[in-house]
Short mmCIF file of C-alpha atoms and ligand atoms in Angstrom, two decimals:
data_model
loop_
_atom_site.label_atom_id
_atom_site.label_comp_id
_atom_site.label_asym_id
_atom_site.label_seq_id
_atom_site.Cartn_x
_atom_site.Cartn_y
_atom_site.Cartn_z
CA MET A 165 15.78 -77.79 -78.08
CA GLU A 166 18.23 -75.10 -78.97
CA TRP A 167 21.75 -76.45 -78.79
CA THR A 168 23.56 -73.55 -77.21
CA ARG A 169 27.26 -73.90 -76.51
CA GLU A 170 26.43 -74.43 -72.86
CA LYS A 171 24.21 -77.39 -73.68
CA ARG A 172 26.74 -78.93 -76.03
CA TYR A 173 29.44 -78.91 -73.40
CA ARG A 174 27.41 -80.32 -70.55
CA ARG A 175 28.93 -83.39 -68.99
CA LEU A 176 27.03 -86.60 -68.43
CA GLU A 177 27.09 -86.26 -64.66
CA GLU A 178 25.43 -82.85 -64.86
CA VAL A 179 22.33 -84.43 -66.31
CA SER A 180 19.58 -85.83 -64.09
CA SER A 181 18.63 -89.48 -64.39
CA LYS A 182 15.13 -88.33 -65.27
CA GLU A 183 16.40 -86.36 -68.26
CA MET A 184 18.52 -89.33 -69.38
CA GLN A 185 15.53 -91.65 -69.01
CA GLU A 186 13.39 -89.36 -71.14
CA LEU A 187 16.06 -89.24 -73.79
CA ARG A 188 16.36 -93.03 -73.76
CA GLU A 189 12.64 -93.36 -74.23
CA ARG A 190 12.65 -90.92 -77.11
CA VAL A 191 15.42 -92.90 -78.80
CA GLY A 192 13.72 -96.21 -78.04
CA SER A 193 10.55 -95.19 -79.84
CA CYS A 194 12.37 -94.19 -83.01
CA PRO A 195 11.24 -96.29 -86.01
CA TRP A 196 14.70 -96.16 -87.56
CA ARG A 197 16.78 -97.86 -84.87
CA GLN A 198 19.23 -100.20 -86.55
CA THR A 199 19.29 -103.91 -85.79
CA TYR A 200 22.77 -105.14 -86.65
CA HIS A 201 24.88 -101.99 -86.86
CA ILE A 202 26.75 -100.32 -84.03
CA GLN A 203 24.69 -97.31 -82.94
CA PRO A 204 24.67 -95.05 -79.87
CA GLU A 205 22.17 -95.72 -77.09
CA THR A 206 21.47 -92.01 -77.07
CA GLY A 207 23.01 -88.95 -78.70
CA LEU A 208 25.46 -88.76 -81.54
CA LEU A 209 28.04 -91.22 -82.76
CA ASN A 210 30.75 -90.20 -85.20
CA ASP A 211 34.22 -91.54 -86.07
CA PRO A 212 35.30 -95.10 -85.30
CA ASN A 213 38.29 -94.96 -82.92
CA GLY A 214 40.82 -97.38 -81.47
CA PHE A 215 39.80 -100.25 -83.76
CA SER A 216 41.99 -103.17 -82.72
CA TYR A 217 42.29 -106.83 -81.76
CA TYR A 218 43.52 -107.30 -78.23
CA ASN A 219 43.36 -110.08 -75.69
CA GLY A 220 41.17 -112.30 -77.88
CA GLU A 221 38.62 -109.64 -78.75
CA TYR A 222 38.00 -106.93 -81.29
CA HIS A 223 37.70 -103.50 -79.72
CA LEU A 224 35.97 -100.68 -81.46
CA PHE A 225 35.44 -97.32 -79.83
CA TYR A 226 33.61 -94.38 -81.31
CA GLN A 227 33.24 -90.65 -80.88
CA TRP A 228 30.19 -90.04 -78.74
CA PHE A 229 28.18 -87.11 -77.52
CA PRO A 230 25.62 -88.73 -75.22
CA LEU A 231 23.12 -85.94 -74.72
CA GLY A 232 21.67 -85.32 -78.17
CA PRO A 233 22.12 -85.51 -81.94
CA VAL A 234 24.77 -82.79 -82.14
CA HIS A 235 28.53 -82.47 -81.98
CA GLY A 236 29.21 -81.54 -78.37
CA LEU A 237 31.62 -82.72 -75.70
CA LYS A 238 33.02 -85.94 -77.14
CA TYR A 239 33.68 -89.15 -75.21
CA TRP A 240 35.13 -92.41 -76.51
CA TYR A 241 32.49 -95.11 -76.21
CA HIS A 242 33.79 -98.67 -76.04
CA THR A 243 32.32 -101.73 -77.78
CA LYS A 244 33.86 -105.16 -78.21
CA SER A 245 33.25 -108.38 -80.07
CA VAL A 246 34.73 -111.81 -80.57
CA ASP A 247 33.50 -112.15 -84.13
CA LEU A 248 33.06 -108.65 -85.64
CA VAL A 249 29.33 -109.39 -85.83
CA HIS A 250 27.90 -109.35 -82.31
CA TRP A 251 29.05 -106.30 -80.39
CA GLU A 252 28.81 -105.73 -76.70
CA ASN A 253 28.41 -102.22 -75.33
CA VAL A 254 31.12 -101.88 -72.73
CA GLY A 255 30.59 -98.28 -71.66
CA ILE A 256 32.60 -95.10 -71.72
CA GLY A 257 36.21 -95.74 -72.71
CA ILE A 258 37.68 -92.27 -72.43
CA GLU A 259 35.96 -89.51 -70.58
CA PRO A 260 37.10 -85.95 -71.30
CA ALA A 261 38.09 -84.90 -67.81
CA LYS A 262 41.53 -83.33 -67.84
CA PHE A 263 42.59 -79.85 -68.84
CA PHE A 264 44.09 -81.10 -72.09
CA GLU A 265 40.76 -82.58 -73.27
CA SER A 266 38.39 -80.05 -71.71
CA HIS A 267 36.42 -79.79 -74.96
CA GLY A 268 36.46 -83.39 -76.00
CA ALA A 269 38.43 -86.61 -76.29
CA PHE A 270 38.73 -86.52 -80.06
CA SER A 271 39.57 -89.26 -82.53
CA GLY A 272 42.51 -91.60 -82.41
CA SER A 273 43.69 -95.16 -82.68
CA ALA A 274 44.98 -98.13 -80.70
CA LEU A 275 48.00 -100.40 -80.75
CA GLU A 276 48.97 -103.39 -78.67
CA TYR A 277 52.38 -103.15 -77.07
CA ASP A 278 53.89 -105.10 -74.24
CA GLY A 279 50.65 -106.88 -73.37
CA LYS A 280 48.61 -103.68 -73.16
CA LEU A 281 46.45 -101.71 -75.53
CA TYR A 282 47.68 -98.15 -76.04
CA LEU A 283 45.05 -95.59 -77.03
CA PHE A 284 46.38 -92.50 -78.77
CA TYR A 285 43.90 -89.66 -79.20
CA THR A 286 43.52 -85.92 -79.54
CA GLY A 287 42.72 -83.86 -76.49
CA ASN A 288 40.66 -80.97 -77.74
CA SER A 289 40.72 -77.95 -75.50
CA ARG A 290 39.61 -74.37 -75.94
CA ASP A 291 40.56 -71.31 -73.97
CA GLU A 292 38.31 -68.52 -72.71
CA ASN A 293 38.46 -66.89 -76.15
CA TRP A 294 37.32 -70.16 -77.69
CA VAL A 295 40.72 -70.66 -79.34
CA ARG A 296 41.48 -74.32 -79.88
CA HIS A 297 44.56 -75.98 -78.34
CA PRO A 298 45.14 -79.53 -79.53
CA TYR A 299 47.13 -82.08 -77.54
CA GLN A 300 47.93 -85.64 -78.50
CA CYS A 301 47.27 -87.90 -75.55
CA MET A 302 47.79 -91.47 -74.49
CA ALA A 303 45.78 -93.89 -72.38
CA VAL A 304 46.47 -97.55 -71.67
CA MET A 305 44.02 -100.42 -71.37
CA ASP A 306 45.02 -103.55 -69.49
CA GLU A 307 43.73 -107.11 -69.75
CA ASN A 308 40.89 -106.36 -67.36
CA GLY A 309 39.69 -103.58 -69.59
CA THR A 310 40.73 -100.84 -67.19
CA ILE A 311 41.78 -97.72 -69.02
CA GLU A 312 44.22 -95.26 -67.48
CA LYS A 313 45.38 -92.01 -68.98
CA PHE A 314 48.92 -90.73 -68.99
CA GLU A 315 49.30 -87.80 -66.61
CA ASN A 316 50.27 -85.49 -69.47
CA PRO A 317 49.85 -85.32 -73.22
CA VAL A 318 52.67 -86.86 -75.26
CA ILE A 319 52.60 -84.15 -77.92
CA HIS A 320 51.93 -80.57 -76.91
CA GLY A 321 50.76 -77.99 -79.39
CA VAL A 322 51.45 -77.86 -83.09
CA PRO A 323 54.70 -77.66 -85.10
CA GLU A 324 55.47 -74.47 -86.90
CA GLY A 325 53.69 -74.02 -90.21
CA TYR A 326 50.40 -75.62 -89.13
CA THR A 327 47.18 -74.36 -87.56
CA ASP A 328 45.25 -75.66 -84.55
CA HIS A 329 43.42 -78.08 -86.86
CA PHE A 330 45.78 -80.82 -85.85
CA ARG A 331 44.27 -84.11 -84.74
CA ASP A 332 43.37 -87.80 -85.10
CA PRO A 333 46.66 -89.69 -84.57
CA LYS A 334 46.86 -93.17 -86.10
CA ILE A 335 49.71 -95.30 -84.75
CA TRP A 336 51.46 -98.37 -86.04
CA GLU A 337 54.72 -100.20 -85.50
CA ASN A 338 57.42 -100.69 -88.08
CA ASP A 339 60.75 -102.30 -87.38
CA LYS A 340 60.62 -101.79 -83.58
CA ARG A 341 59.69 -98.16 -83.97
CA PHE A 342 56.33 -96.50 -83.63
CA TYR A 343 54.89 -94.05 -86.11
CA ALA A 344 51.95 -91.74 -85.86
CA ILE A 345 50.30 -89.94 -88.69
CA ILE A 346 48.25 -86.87 -87.76
CA GLY A 347 45.70 -84.86 -89.76
CA ALA A 348 46.72 -81.25 -90.20
CA GLN A 349 46.12 -77.93 -91.83
CA ARG A 350 49.00 -75.86 -93.16
CA SER A 351 49.15 -72.19 -92.21
CA ASN A 352 47.95 -71.38 -95.73
CA ALA A 353 44.70 -73.25 -94.96
CA THR A 354 45.37 -76.35 -97.05
CA GLY A 355 45.14 -79.91 -95.73
CA CYS A 356 47.92 -82.44 -95.27
CA VAL A 357 49.23 -85.07 -92.85
CA VAL A 358 52.34 -85.11 -90.71
CA LEU A 359 54.46 -87.91 -89.31
CA TYR A 360 55.91 -88.55 -85.85
CA GLU A 361 58.22 -91.28 -84.60
CA SER A 362 58.78 -92.85 -81.19
CA VAL A 363 60.75 -95.69 -79.68
CA ASN A 364 58.68 -96.03 -76.50
CA LEU A 365 55.25 -94.50 -77.24
CA LYS A 366 56.00 -91.73 -74.74
CA ASP A 367 58.53 -89.53 -76.47
CA TRP A 368 57.55 -88.48 -79.94
CA GLU A 369 59.72 -86.78 -82.52
CA PHE A 370 58.27 -84.72 -85.35
CA LEU A 371 59.61 -86.13 -88.62
CA GLY A 372 57.83 -83.75 -90.97
CA GLU A 373 54.98 -83.46 -93.38
CA VAL A 374 54.21 -86.46 -95.54
CA GLY A 375 55.29 -85.32 -98.99
CA THR A 376 52.49 -85.86 -101.49
CA GLU A 377 51.61 -84.25 -104.80
CA LEU A 378 48.44 -82.83 -103.29
CA GLN A 379 49.49 -79.33 -102.31
CA GLU A 380 46.03 -77.86 -102.67
CA PHE A 381 43.54 -80.55 -101.94
CA GLY A 382 40.96 -79.23 -99.50
CA PHE A 383 41.43 -77.20 -96.34
CA MET A 384 41.87 -80.00 -93.82
CA TRP A 385 42.63 -83.74 -93.88
CA GLU A 386 40.90 -85.52 -91.03
CA CYS A 387 41.37 -89.04 -89.69
CA PRO A 388 44.42 -90.20 -91.64
CA ASP A 389 45.50 -93.82 -91.70
CA TYR A 390 48.54 -95.47 -93.23
CA PHE A 391 49.04 -99.18 -93.91
CA GLU A 392 50.69 -101.51 -96.36
CA LEU A 393 49.21 -104.21 -98.58
CA ASN A 394 51.20 -106.23 -101.13
CA GLU A 395 54.31 -104.14 -100.34
CA GLN A 396 52.51 -100.96 -101.35
CA GLY A 397 51.77 -98.02 -99.09
CA ILE A 398 48.22 -96.76 -98.72
CA LEU A 399 47.37 -93.39 -97.25
CA LEU A 400 43.73 -93.10 -96.30
CA PHE A 401 42.27 -89.77 -95.17
CA SER A 402 39.17 -87.61 -95.16
CA PRO A 403 39.80 -84.34 -96.98
CA GLN A 404 37.42 -81.45 -96.38
CA GLY A 405 36.74 -78.77 -98.95
CA LEU A 406 36.90 -80.56 -102.33
CA GLN A 407 34.56 -79.28 -105.03
CA PRO A 408 32.28 -81.77 -106.84
CA GLU A 409 33.76 -83.05 -110.12
CA GLY A 410 31.45 -85.14 -112.30
CA ASP A 411 30.34 -88.12 -110.23
CA HIS A 412 33.06 -87.42 -107.67
CA TYR A 413 33.13 -85.53 -104.40
CA GLN A 414 29.37 -85.17 -104.13
CA ASN A 415 29.19 -85.28 -100.34
CA ILE A 416 29.92 -82.41 -98.00
CA TYR A 417 33.30 -84.02 -97.19
CA GLN A 418 35.08 -87.00 -98.74
CA SER A 419 37.18 -89.92 -97.73
CA GLY A 420 39.56 -91.79 -99.93
CA TYR A 421 43.07 -93.01 -100.44
CA LEU A 422 46.35 -92.76 -102.30
CA ILE A 423 48.35 -95.85 -103.28
CA GLY A 424 52.07 -95.60 -103.66
CA ASP A 425 55.47 -96.93 -102.86
CA ARG A 426 55.99 -97.61 -99.18
CA LEU A 427 56.28 -94.45 -97.17
CA ASP A 428 59.90 -93.40 -96.79
CA PHE A 429 60.40 -92.77 -93.07
CA THR A 430 63.62 -90.85 -93.56
CA THR A 431 62.42 -88.34 -96.12
CA CYS A 432 58.65 -88.63 -95.37
CA GLU A 433 58.12 -88.76 -99.13
CA PHE A 434 55.17 -90.65 -100.50
CA GLN A 435 55.06 -91.30 -104.27
CA HIS A 436 51.52 -92.07 -105.21
CA THR A 437 48.83 -92.37 -107.87
CA GLU A 438 45.61 -90.36 -107.93
CA PHE A 439 43.16 -89.96 -105.05
CA LYS A 440 40.30 -92.47 -105.10
CA GLU A 441 37.15 -92.34 -103.02
CA LEU A 442 36.67 -95.39 -100.88
CA ASP A 443 32.88 -95.38 -100.95
CA ARG A 444 30.60 -94.06 -103.70
CA GLY A 445 27.59 -93.48 -101.52
CA PHE A 446 26.11 -90.74 -99.45
CA ASP A 447 26.99 -91.44 -95.85
CA PHE A 448 30.54 -92.51 -95.28
CA TYR A 449 33.33 -90.66 -93.50
CA ALA A 450 36.39 -90.95 -91.26
CA PRO A 451 37.12 -94.65 -91.89
CA GLN A 452 39.70 -96.40 -89.74
CA THR A 453 41.51 -99.67 -90.39
CA MET A 454 43.13 -102.35 -88.26
CA VAL A 455 44.99 -105.56 -88.93
CA ASP A 456 43.73 -108.60 -87.06
CA HIS A 457 45.31 -111.85 -85.83
CA ASN A 458 44.51 -113.44 -89.20
CA ASN A 459 46.41 -110.67 -90.92
CA ARG A 460 43.33 -109.19 -92.48
CA ARG A 461 43.18 -105.45 -93.03
CA ILE A 462 39.69 -104.41 -91.98
CA VAL A 463 38.02 -101.02 -92.30
CA VAL A 464 35.03 -99.51 -90.52
CA GLY A 465 33.60 -96.11 -91.37
CA TRP A 466 31.23 -93.64 -89.79
CA MET A 467 27.92 -94.00 -91.63
CA GLY A 468 27.25 -90.30 -91.48
CA LEU A 469 28.69 -86.91 -92.28
CA PRO A 470 29.42 -83.76 -90.34
CA GLU A 471 27.16 -80.73 -90.58
CA ILE A 472 24.12 -82.55 -91.97
CA GLU A 473 20.78 -82.97 -90.21
CA TYR A 474 19.32 -86.46 -90.21
CA PRO A 475 15.71 -87.52 -89.60
CA THR A 476 16.67 -89.39 -86.42
CA ASP A 477 17.80 -86.10 -84.85
CA ARG A 478 14.32 -85.40 -83.57
CA HIS A 479 14.40 -88.78 -81.83
CA GLY A 480 17.48 -87.80 -79.86
CA TRP A 481 20.16 -89.79 -81.64
CA ALA A 482 22.21 -89.82 -84.84
CA HIS A 483 24.38 -92.16 -86.90
CA CYS A 484 25.89 -95.62 -86.80
CA LEU A 485 29.05 -97.34 -87.96
CA THR A 486 29.34 -99.31 -91.19
CA LEU A 487 29.80 -103.05 -91.28
CA PRO A 488 33.44 -104.15 -91.12
CA ARG A 489 34.92 -104.66 -94.57
CA GLU A 490 38.09 -106.50 -95.46
CA LEU A 491 40.43 -104.54 -97.72
CA ILE A 492 42.25 -106.20 -100.59
CA LEU A 493 44.55 -104.46 -103.03
CA GLU A 494 43.91 -105.51 -106.61
CA ASP A 495 45.01 -103.78 -109.83
CA GLY A 496 45.86 -100.54 -108.11
CA LYS A 497 42.55 -100.31 -106.32
CA LEU A 498 41.15 -101.19 -102.92
CA ILE A 499 38.51 -103.88 -103.03
CA GLN A 500 36.21 -104.01 -100.01
CA ARG A 501 34.52 -107.23 -98.93
CA PRO A 502 32.09 -107.57 -96.06
CA VAL A 503 33.96 -109.71 -93.53
CA GLU A 504 33.19 -113.37 -93.87
CA GLU A 505 31.83 -113.64 -90.31
CA LEU A 506 28.78 -111.64 -91.35
CA THR A 507 27.32 -114.82 -92.86
CA LYS A 508 26.54 -115.73 -89.23
CA LEU A 509 23.66 -113.28 -89.42
CA ARG A 510 21.99 -115.24 -92.19
CA ASN A 511 18.61 -116.72 -91.24
CA LYS A 512 15.76 -117.82 -93.42
CA GLU A 513 16.81 -118.05 -97.06
CA VAL A 514 14.67 -117.39 -100.13
CA GLU A 515 15.93 -117.83 -103.65
CA ILE A 516 14.47 -116.67 -106.95
CA GLU A 517 15.53 -117.01 -110.55
CA THR A 518 13.93 -115.15 -113.41
CA HIS A 519 14.12 -113.55 -116.81
CA LEU A 520 13.12 -109.93 -117.16
CA THR A 521 12.05 -108.29 -120.42
CA ASN A 522 10.95 -104.68 -120.14
CA GLU A 523 9.14 -105.41 -116.94
CA ARG A 524 9.13 -105.12 -113.18
CA LYS A 525 8.46 -108.15 -110.99
CA SER A 526 7.96 -108.95 -107.34
CA PHE A 527 7.75 -112.38 -105.74
CA ASP A 528 5.73 -113.84 -102.90
CA GLY A 529 7.64 -113.88 -99.64
CA PHE A 530 10.39 -111.82 -101.19
CA ASN A 531 10.40 -108.69 -99.04
CA GLY A 532 11.58 -107.39 -95.71
CA VAL A 533 13.19 -104.67 -93.62
CA THR A 534 16.49 -106.17 -92.46
CA TYR A 535 18.26 -108.65 -94.68
CA GLU A 536 21.14 -109.46 -96.96
CA LEU A 537 20.35 -109.78 -100.63
CA CYS A 538 22.63 -111.07 -103.36
CA CYS A 539 21.55 -110.60 -106.99
CA GLU A 540 23.41 -111.64 -110.07
CA PHE A 541 22.47 -110.33 -113.48
CA VAL A 542 23.82 -111.96 -116.65
CA ASN A 543 23.24 -111.94 -120.41
CA HIS A 544 21.89 -108.47 -120.44
CA ASP A 545 20.95 -106.41 -123.43
CA ALA A 546 18.61 -104.20 -121.41
CA SER A 547 19.52 -100.55 -121.30
CA GLU A 548 19.05 -100.67 -117.56
CA PHE A 549 18.16 -103.20 -114.93
CA GLY A 550 18.31 -103.57 -111.21
CA ILE A 551 16.47 -103.83 -107.99
CA GLU A 552 14.22 -101.73 -105.81
CA VAL A 553 14.12 -102.30 -102.08
CA ARG A 554 12.06 -100.94 -99.20
CA VAL A 555 9.27 -100.44 -101.71
CA GLY A 556 6.02 -98.99 -100.36
CA GLU A 557 3.11 -97.15 -101.85
CA GLN A 558 5.20 -94.11 -102.60
CA GLU A 559 8.63 -95.18 -101.57
CA LYS A 560 11.50 -97.14 -103.03
CA THR A 561 15.27 -97.15 -103.10
CA THR A 562 16.75 -98.09 -106.45
CA VAL A 563 20.03 -99.77 -107.23
CA LYS A 564 20.63 -100.31 -110.91
CA TYR A 565 23.04 -100.76 -113.73
CA ASP A 566 22.68 -98.17 -116.46
CA ALA A 567 24.14 -100.13 -119.37
CA LYS A 568 23.81 -97.24 -121.80
CA HIS A 569 26.17 -95.08 -119.80
CA ASN A 570 28.05 -97.89 -118.05
CA LYS A 571 27.16 -96.71 -114.59
CA ILE A 572 26.07 -98.15 -111.31
CA VAL A 573 23.38 -95.94 -109.82
CA PHE A 574 22.13 -95.69 -106.23
CA ASP A 575 19.01 -93.56 -106.11
CA ARG A 576 17.44 -92.55 -102.81
CA SER A 577 15.25 -89.74 -104.14
CA LEU A 578 12.11 -91.72 -103.20
CA SER A 579 13.54 -93.60 -100.24
CA GLY A 580 11.36 -92.03 -97.58
CA GLU A 581 11.90 -89.00 -95.43
CA SER A 582 14.31 -86.77 -97.30
CA PHE A 583 17.40 -85.08 -95.93
CA ALA A 584 20.65 -83.57 -97.23
CA GLU A 585 18.92 -83.01 -100.55
CA GLU A 586 21.15 -80.07 -101.34
CA TYR A 587 23.89 -82.65 -101.95
CA GLY A 588 21.75 -84.58 -104.42
CA THR A 589 19.72 -87.76 -104.07
CA VAL A 590 21.57 -89.96 -106.57
CA ARG A 591 25.10 -91.34 -106.48
CA GLN A 592 26.70 -93.11 -109.41
CA CYS A 593 30.02 -94.30 -110.72
CA GLU A 594 31.42 -95.69 -113.93
CA PHE A 595 31.40 -99.43 -114.21
CA SER A 596 31.47 -101.86 -117.09
CA SER A 597 31.04 -105.57 -116.92
CA ASN A 598 28.72 -108.07 -118.57
CA LYS A 599 28.03 -109.67 -115.25
CA ILE A 600 26.71 -107.50 -112.45
CA LYS A 601 26.44 -108.67 -108.89
CA PHE A 602 24.76 -106.58 -106.22
CA GLN A 603 25.15 -107.60 -102.61
CA LEU A 604 23.01 -105.46 -100.35
CA PHE A 605 22.96 -105.25 -96.59
CA VAL A 606 19.68 -103.67 -95.69
CA ASP A 607 19.02 -102.55 -92.12
CA SER A 608 16.09 -100.49 -90.77
CA SER A 609 17.59 -97.25 -92.01
CA SER A 610 20.59 -98.03 -94.19
CA ILE A 611 21.85 -99.82 -97.26
CA GLU A 612 25.38 -100.94 -97.98
CA LEU A 613 25.75 -102.06 -101.56
CA PHE A 614 28.76 -104.09 -102.68
CA VAL A 615 29.14 -104.31 -106.46
CA ASN A 616 30.91 -107.31 -108.01
CA ASP A 617 32.40 -108.48 -104.72
CA GLY A 618 33.52 -105.13 -103.47
CA GLU A 619 34.90 -103.44 -106.59
CA GLU A 620 32.64 -100.54 -105.69
CA VAL A 621 30.70 -99.88 -102.51
CA PHE A 622 27.83 -97.47 -101.93
CA THR A 623 26.71 -96.68 -98.41
CA GLY A 624 23.59 -94.69 -97.65
CA ARG A 625 21.13 -94.00 -94.89
CA ILE A 626 17.46 -94.15 -95.87
CA PHE A 627 14.40 -93.32 -93.78
CA PRO A 628 11.42 -95.21 -95.19
CA LYS A 629 8.14 -96.11 -93.50
CA LEU A 630 8.19 -99.38 -91.61
CA GLU A 631 5.57 -100.82 -93.92
CA SER A 632 7.71 -100.20 -97.02
CA LYS A 633 9.03 -103.72 -97.29
CA GLY A 634 8.71 -104.63 -100.94
CA ILE A 635 11.44 -105.84 -103.28
CA GLN A 636 11.12 -105.53 -107.04
CA VAL A 637 13.44 -106.42 -109.86
CA PHE A 638 13.26 -104.78 -113.25
CA ALA A 639 14.71 -104.45 -116.74
CA ASP A 640 14.02 -101.61 -119.17
CA GLY A 641 14.92 -101.45 -122.86
CA GLY A 642 15.71 -105.13 -123.24
CA GLU A 643 16.31 -108.32 -121.30
CA VAL A 644 18.33 -109.69 -118.47
CA LYS A 645 18.56 -112.96 -116.66
CA MET A 646 18.77 -112.80 -112.90
CA LYS A 647 19.19 -114.89 -109.80
CA ALA A 648 18.81 -113.65 -106.25
CA ILE A 649 19.13 -115.00 -102.75
CA LYS A 650 17.84 -113.21 -99.70
CA TRP A 651 18.67 -114.04 -96.11
CA ASP A 652 16.64 -112.47 -93.35
CA TYR A 653 18.79 -110.88 -90.68
C1 LIG B 818 36.00 -86.18 -87.95
C2 LIG B 818 36.30 -85.36 -86.71
C3 LIG B 818 37.74 -85.57 -86.27
C4 LIG B 818 37.69 -85.24 -84.81
C5 LIG B 818 36.35 -85.79 -84.42
C6 LIG B 818 35.64 -85.04 -83.34
O1 LIG B 818 34.65 -86.46 -88.09
O2 LIG B 818 36.04 -84.00 -86.94
O3 LIG B 818 38.67 -84.81 -87.00
O4 LIG B 818 38.72 -85.80 -84.08
O5 LIG B 818 35.55 -85.79 -85.59
O6 LIG B 818 34.49 -85.72 -82.95
#
């Protein structure tokens, strides 16, 4: 189907139930539906929104275009969970219905206040000349899960010095005041974030641009987030328009963070160290964090990227969210750990232990499509060693340690149906340690790799054949000792 503007901006109620049913069937017969990741029933999912803990449950909304695998009229879709593992599809959370969101209820965040959950999002509207007019809007969810919008936006338009690329408010509370950070583009077409303050969530005052050292760092910063860990401030955002640099910035757009002193709310200054990417893989964007009742800082990302075609598109859907990861600040770096609750997914366990010397091995009963796999490699003198998953006759996805160059490598060049090849099929990053631990979460069409308990994370979609189920371990140019446990999911 050709996705004309008209088709992208159709509303759900304009579509017949027959058309919806056909779409559902098309999605249902897709071989790459995920089994334990949040994914849309139909259409396209993008950014996580409104991630929060409220009234005894985790709430996680996402950007949703229901009618196909393209970016069209965006809704907020609502999911919830008591354990961050099993998610219930609640339904549409925010429907773009008012003049200030005529072209989509764009990304935003949530905050509990006074017994209610406040949802702060961008109303995207366009006029007859297709000029964009952003509004920042508020909706409130009560204990029964009923969501009501404010009559009017709480922030109209854009402050002087910035363009209409002005969106994705993230709110938090500090010392009885509320702050919102918003992604922006300066009039000279460079990206940045700005800060607002409020005492009641209704009236917002523009405090200014967050002062960083990054004056020319891409053309737009999307989905900003600010939080504190160990008394340090962390500014997370998704800059667009960075050029690749060595192993860095290989995707179409990036997401990463700055660590610094706590943000100064009076001057808006943020003293920080250099920008670091949060994820080293292929498909990761627009992450959002929340702090839960156990005081954990947890992040979820969109396992996808804008402007890239994926093999599921022809099945009428696209993308999923990542697993929730707990964030820990250690030695000036964010460590990401899959939340502990995920161990609930562990079923049948198989363990192997072996020595590898210039060889490749597989083991009976050691294979699968959806599982968690933990491998530890020690005493290595091999020049490289690692693991291949979803191995079939002509397919495999390789995760390895290249000891010669001290690099972790995630190679999807033979993973299955190819896509986004213009951005390369290998991701790698520097890493040196004499003990290497790979923890992999493998779902029907994705891999999330945690290296040495979250020091590095690589996230990637893969589209192998269903029958590609093999697992192989290998060492080249020497020896390594290894131990692995696999749990079926
Ligand atoms: C990031 C983004 C946001 C915007 C949303 C629209 O992926 O472009 O900036 O609010 O997606 O769906």
